[in-house]
Coordinates of C-alpha atoms in Angstrom, one line a residue:
M1 CA -12.4 -0.7 4.5
A2 CA -11.9 1.5 1.7
T3 CA -14.7 4.0 1.5
D4 CA -16.7 5.2 -0.9
R5 CA -14.5 8.7 -1.0
E6 CA -11.4 6.5 -1.9
R7 CA -13.6 4.7 -4.7
D8 CA -14.9 7.7 -6.1
L9 CA -11.3 9.8 -6.1
F10 CA -10.1 6.5 -7.7
A11 CA -12.9 6.4 -10.6
S12 CA -12.5 10.3 -11.1
D13 CA -8.7 10.8 -10.6
I14 CA -6.8 7.8 -11.9
L15 CA -9.1 5.5 -13.5
A16 CA -10.1 8.4 -15.8
S17 CA -6.7 9.5 -16.5
V18 CA -5.8 6.4 -17.4
G19 CA -8.6 6.3 -20.3
R20 CA -8.0 9.6 -21.3
Y21 CA -4.5 9.0 -22.2
A22 CA -5.0 5.2 -23.1
A23 CA -3.6 5.9 -26.4
T24 CA -0.1 6.5 -25.0
L25 CA -0.3 3.4 -22.8
P26 CA 0.7 -0.5 -24.2
P27 CA -2.8 -2.0 -25.1
S28 CA -2.5 -4.6 -22.1
P29 CA -4.9 -5.7 -19.4
L30 CA -4.4 -3.5 -16.2
T31 CA -5.7 -4.3 -12.7
G32 CA -6.7 -1.9 -9.6
F33 CA -6.4 -1.5 -6.1
L34 CA -7.6 0.4 -3.1
A35 CA -6.5 0.5 0.7
M36 CA -7.1 -2.7 2.5
E37 CA -8.0 -2.4 6.2
G38 CA -7.7 -5.1 8.7
L39 CA -10.9 -6.0 11.2
S40 CA -8.2 -5.4 14.5
Y41 CA -6.8 -2.7 12.6
R42 CA -7.0 0.9 15.3
R43 CA -7.4 3.9 13.8
G44 CA -5.3 6.2 15.4
A45 CA -2.9 3.9 16.7
G46 CA -1.9 1.5 13.7
L47 CA 0.2 0.2 11.1
M48 CA 0.0 1.4 8.0
V49 CA 2.1 -0.5 5.3
V50 CA 2.3 0.7 1.6
G51 CA 4.2 -1.2 -1.4
R52 CA 4.8 0.3 -4.7
A53 CA 1.8 -1.6 -6.6
V54 CA -0.2 -4.7 -6.2
N55 CA 1.2 -7.4 -8.0
G56 CA -1.8 -9.0 -9.9
W57 CA -5.2 -8.5 -8.2
T58 CA -8.8 -8.2 -9.3
E59 CA -10.7 -8.4 -12.5
E60 CA -8.6 -7.1 -15.8
I61 CA -9.2 -4.3 -17.6
L62 CA -7.9 -2.9 -20.9
P63 CA -6.8 0.8 -20.5
H64 CA -9.3 2.3 -23.7
A65 CA -12.2 0.6 -21.6
L66 CA -11.8 3.6 -19.0
A67 CA -12.6 5.9 -21.7
T68 CA -16.1 6.5 -20.3
V69 CA -17.2 7.4 -16.9
L70 CA -19.7 4.7 -16.6
E71 CA -17.0 2.3 -16.8
C72 CA -14.8 3.8 -14.7
T73 CA -17.3 4.1 -12.2
R74 CA -18.2 0.5 -12.5
Y75 CA -14.5 -0.7 -12.5
A76 CA -14.0 1.4 -9.2
Q77 CA -16.9 -0.4 -7.7
V78 CA -15.4 -3.8 -8.4
V79 CA -12.0 -2.8 -6.8
Q80 CA -13.8 -1.4 -3.7
N81 CA -15.6 -4.9 -3.6
S82 CA -12.4 -6.8 -4.1
V83 CA -10.5 -5.0 -1.1
N84 CA -13.4 -4.7 1.1
G85 CA -14.5 -8.2 1.5
S86 CA -17.7 -9.7 3.0
N87 CA -17.9 -10.8 6.9
A88 CA -14.2 -12.2 7.3
C89 CA -11.1 -9.9 7.6
P90 CA -9.9 -9.0 4.6
M91 CA -6.6 -8.9 5.4
L92 CA -6.4 -12.8 6.5
W93 CA -5.9 -13.8 2.7
V94 CA -2.2 -12.9 3.8
T95 CA -2.0 -16.0 6.4
K96 CA -4.3 -18.0 4.1
R97 CA -1.6 -18.2 1.6
W98 CA 1.0 -18.5 4.0
G99 CA 2.4 -21.7 2.5
P100 CA 2.3 -23.9 -0.7
N101 CA -1.0 -23.0 -2.6
D102 CA -2.2 -22.8 -6.2
V103 CA -2.3 -19.4 -6.1
Y104 CA 0.5 -17.2 -4.2
N105 CA 2.5 -18.3 -1.5
T106 CA 2.9 -14.9 1.0
K107 CA 5.4 -17.3 3.1
R108 CA 8.2 -16.6 0.1
S109 CA 7.5 -12.8 -0.3
A110 CA 10.3 -11.0 1.6
F111 CA 7.6 -8.2 1.6
W112 CA 5.1 -10.0 3.9
R113 CA 7.8 -11.6 5.5
S114 CA 9.8 -8.5 6.7
I115 CA 6.2 -6.8 7.5
R116 CA 5.4 -10.0 9.6
G117 CA 9.1 -9.2 11.4
V118 CA 8.1 -5.4 12.0
V119 CA 4.5 -6.4 13.7
R120 CA 6.9 -8.7 16.1
Q121 CA 9.3 -5.9 16.6
L122 CA 6.6 -3.5 17.4
H123 CA 4.7 -5.6 19.4
I124 CA 1.6 -5.2 17.4
A125 CA 0.6 -8.4 17.2
D126 CA 1.6 -12.3 18.4
V127 CA 2.9 -13.6 15.1
E128 CA 3.4 -16.9 16.6
D129 CA -0.4 -17.7 17.8
V130 CA -0.6 -20.4 15.1
D131 CA -4.1 -21.1 16.1
R132 CA -5.5 -17.5 15.3
D133 CA -3.0 -16.4 12.7
R134 CA -4.6 -13.3 12.9
W135 CA -1.7 -10.5 12.6
P136 CA -2.3 -9.2 9.4
S137 CA -5.7 -8.1 10.7
H138 CA -3.9 -5.4 12.7
L139 CA -2.7 -3.6 9.5
V140 CA -3.6 -1.6 6.9
W141 CA -2.3 -2.2 3.3
S142 CA -1.8 0.4 0.4
N143 CA -0.3 0.8 -2.1
L144 CA 1.7 3.9 -4.3
Y145 CA 0.1 3.1 -7.7
K146 CA -3.4 2.3 -7.4
V147 CA -3.0 0.8 -11.3
S148 CA -0.9 -1.9 -12.3
P149 CA -0.4 -4.5 -15.3
A150 CA -2.9 -7.5 -14.7
N151 CA 0.0 -9.9 -15.1
G152 CA 1.9 -9.0 -12.6
G153 CA 4.7 -6.2 -12.0
N154 CA 5.3 -2.9 -11.2
P155 CA 3.6 0.1 -13.6
I156 CA 6.6 1.9 -15.5
G157 CA 7.0 5.4 -17.5
P158 CA 3.5 6.7 -18.9
L159 CA 1.5 4.1 -16.5
C160 CA 3.0 5.6 -13.3
D161 CA 3.0 9.4 -15.1
V162 CA -0.8 9.1 -16.1
Q163 CA -2.0 8.2 -12.2
K164 CA 0.5 9.8 -10.3
P165 CA -1.4 13.0 -9.6
G166 CA -4.5 11.0 -8.4
C167 CA -2.5 8.8 -6.3
I168 CA -0.5 11.5 -4.4
D169 CA -4.1 12.8 -3.6
L170 CA -5.7 9.4 -2.7
L171 CA -2.6 8.3 -0.4
E172 CA -3.0 11.8 1.3
L173 CA -7.2 11.1 1.8
E174 CA -6.0 7.5 3.0
L175 CA -4.0 8.8 5.7
E176 CA -6.9 11.3 6.8
T177 CA -9.3 8.1 6.7
Y178 CA -7.2 5.3 8.5
K179 CA -5.1 8.1 10.7
P180 CA -2.1 5.4 11.1
S181 CA 0.3 6.3 13.9
R182 CA 3.0 4.7 11.9
I183 CA 3.3 4.3 8.3
L184 CA 6.2 2.1 6.7
F185 CA 7.2 2.1 3.2
L186 CA 8.4 -0.7 1.3
T187 CA 9.5 0.9 -1.8
G188 CA 12.4 2.5 -1.8
I189 CA 13.3 6.2 -1.6
D190 CA 13.0 6.7 -5.5
W191 CA 9.6 5.4 -5.8
A192 CA 8.6 7.3 -2.5
N193 CA 9.8 10.9 -3.4
P194 CA 7.2 11.7 -5.5
F195 CA 4.5 11.3 -3.2
F196 CA 6.1 13.7 -0.6
K197 CA 4.3 16.7 -1.4
W198 CA 2.6 16.2 2.0
M199 CA 5.9 16.0 4.0
T200 CA 7.4 19.0 2.3
G201 CA 9.9 20.4 4.7
V202 CA 10.1 17.4 7.0
P203 CA 13.6 16.3 7.7
S204 CA 15.0 12.8 8.3
L205 CA 16.2 12.5 12.1
G206 CA 19.4 11.2 13.0
G207 CA 20.4 10.5 9.4
P208 CA 20.0 7.3 7.0
L209 CA 20.4 3.8 7.7
H210 CA 21.7 1.4 5.6
H211 CA 18.3 -0.1 4.6
V212 CA 16.1 2.7 6.0
E213 CA 16.7 5.6 3.7
R214 CA 14.3 8.7 5.2
F215 CA 12.3 8.9 8.3
G216 CA 10.3 11.6 10.5
T217 CA 7.0 12.9 11.5
Y218 CA 4.3 14.4 9.8
T219 CA 1.0 16.1 11.3
I220 CA -2.0 15.7 8.4
S221 CA -4.6 18.7 8.2
N222 CA -6.8 17.0 11.0
G223 CA -3.8 17.3 13.4
H224 CA -3.1 13.9 13.7
K225 CA 0.7 12.9 13.9
I226 CA 2.3 10.0 12.1
Q227 CA 5.5 8.6 12.2
W228 CA 6.7 7.5 8.9
V229 CA 10.0 5.3 7.6
V230 CA 11.0 4.9 3.9
A231 CA 12.7 1.5 3.2
T232 CA 14.4 -0.1 0.7
H233 CA 12.4 -2.9 -0.8
P234 CA 13.1 -6.0 1.5
Q235 CA 13.8 -8.3 -1.7
G236 CA 17.2 -9.6 -1.3
K237 CA 17.9 -7.8 1.6
P238 CA 19.0 -9.4 5.0
E239 CA 16.0 -9.5 6.6
A240 CA 16.6 -9.7 10.3
E241 CA 18.8 -6.5 9.7
W242 CA 16.2 -4.9 7.3
I243 CA 13.4 -5.6 10.4
G244 CA 15.9 -4.1 13.0
E245 CA 16.5 -1.4 11.0
V246 CA 12.9 0.1 10.3
A247 CA 12.3 -0.8 14.4
E248 CA 15.3 1.5 15.4
A249 CA 14.1 4.1 13.1
Y250 CA 10.6 4.1 14.5
N251 CA 12.2 4.1 18.3
R252 CA 14.2 7.2 17.4
L253 CA 11.1 9.1 16.5

């Protein structure tokens, strides 16, 4: 689950920066996000998947409302509560919405279909177990940028700039907290590049593939080693080929 350290960094370094530079941002509602951990995820041996930004999530807030420490703290708690859930596994929202519904059909999402394929290829969970349907429970899901437009779409321009330093630090904290053995960025290299200060000097192994743009290993500060892959966003890509390349990249490491 999203820890209090993550929540506090989110409030002090990301939300506060959005509030500080609110005058440079469109006066449109925003939403926030923190990493979501499945109940069956194994710290030290699990897969973490990372997107660009959440496409709509929890309570909306306007940039100028984040001008006070009190409101940043309050909203960070709202976001933490939204990703931690109660007794049920929070990641099971993916399979609960797998098919037609009134909110968001995850089965129509190339992002989630491709992740499901990678889970199958890497033998992380039985994705065909329709009785239990718990494959998302074996994952940690996060996003590069933690604040995005409430009405959907990725953050661009100033909204990325004002939160980027805090988001980079928060990603590093997430790696130390969840200790994934593998991390998959479904973002494309252009989105991931600014976050690679913690991979400085780490080369790709074997050169790029068609859909996998960079991959390698990284050892975080506590000595834990992570295999990482940066792939193109799967939208509009041949999914079987995309999934196969991601699995091949991990097998090369």
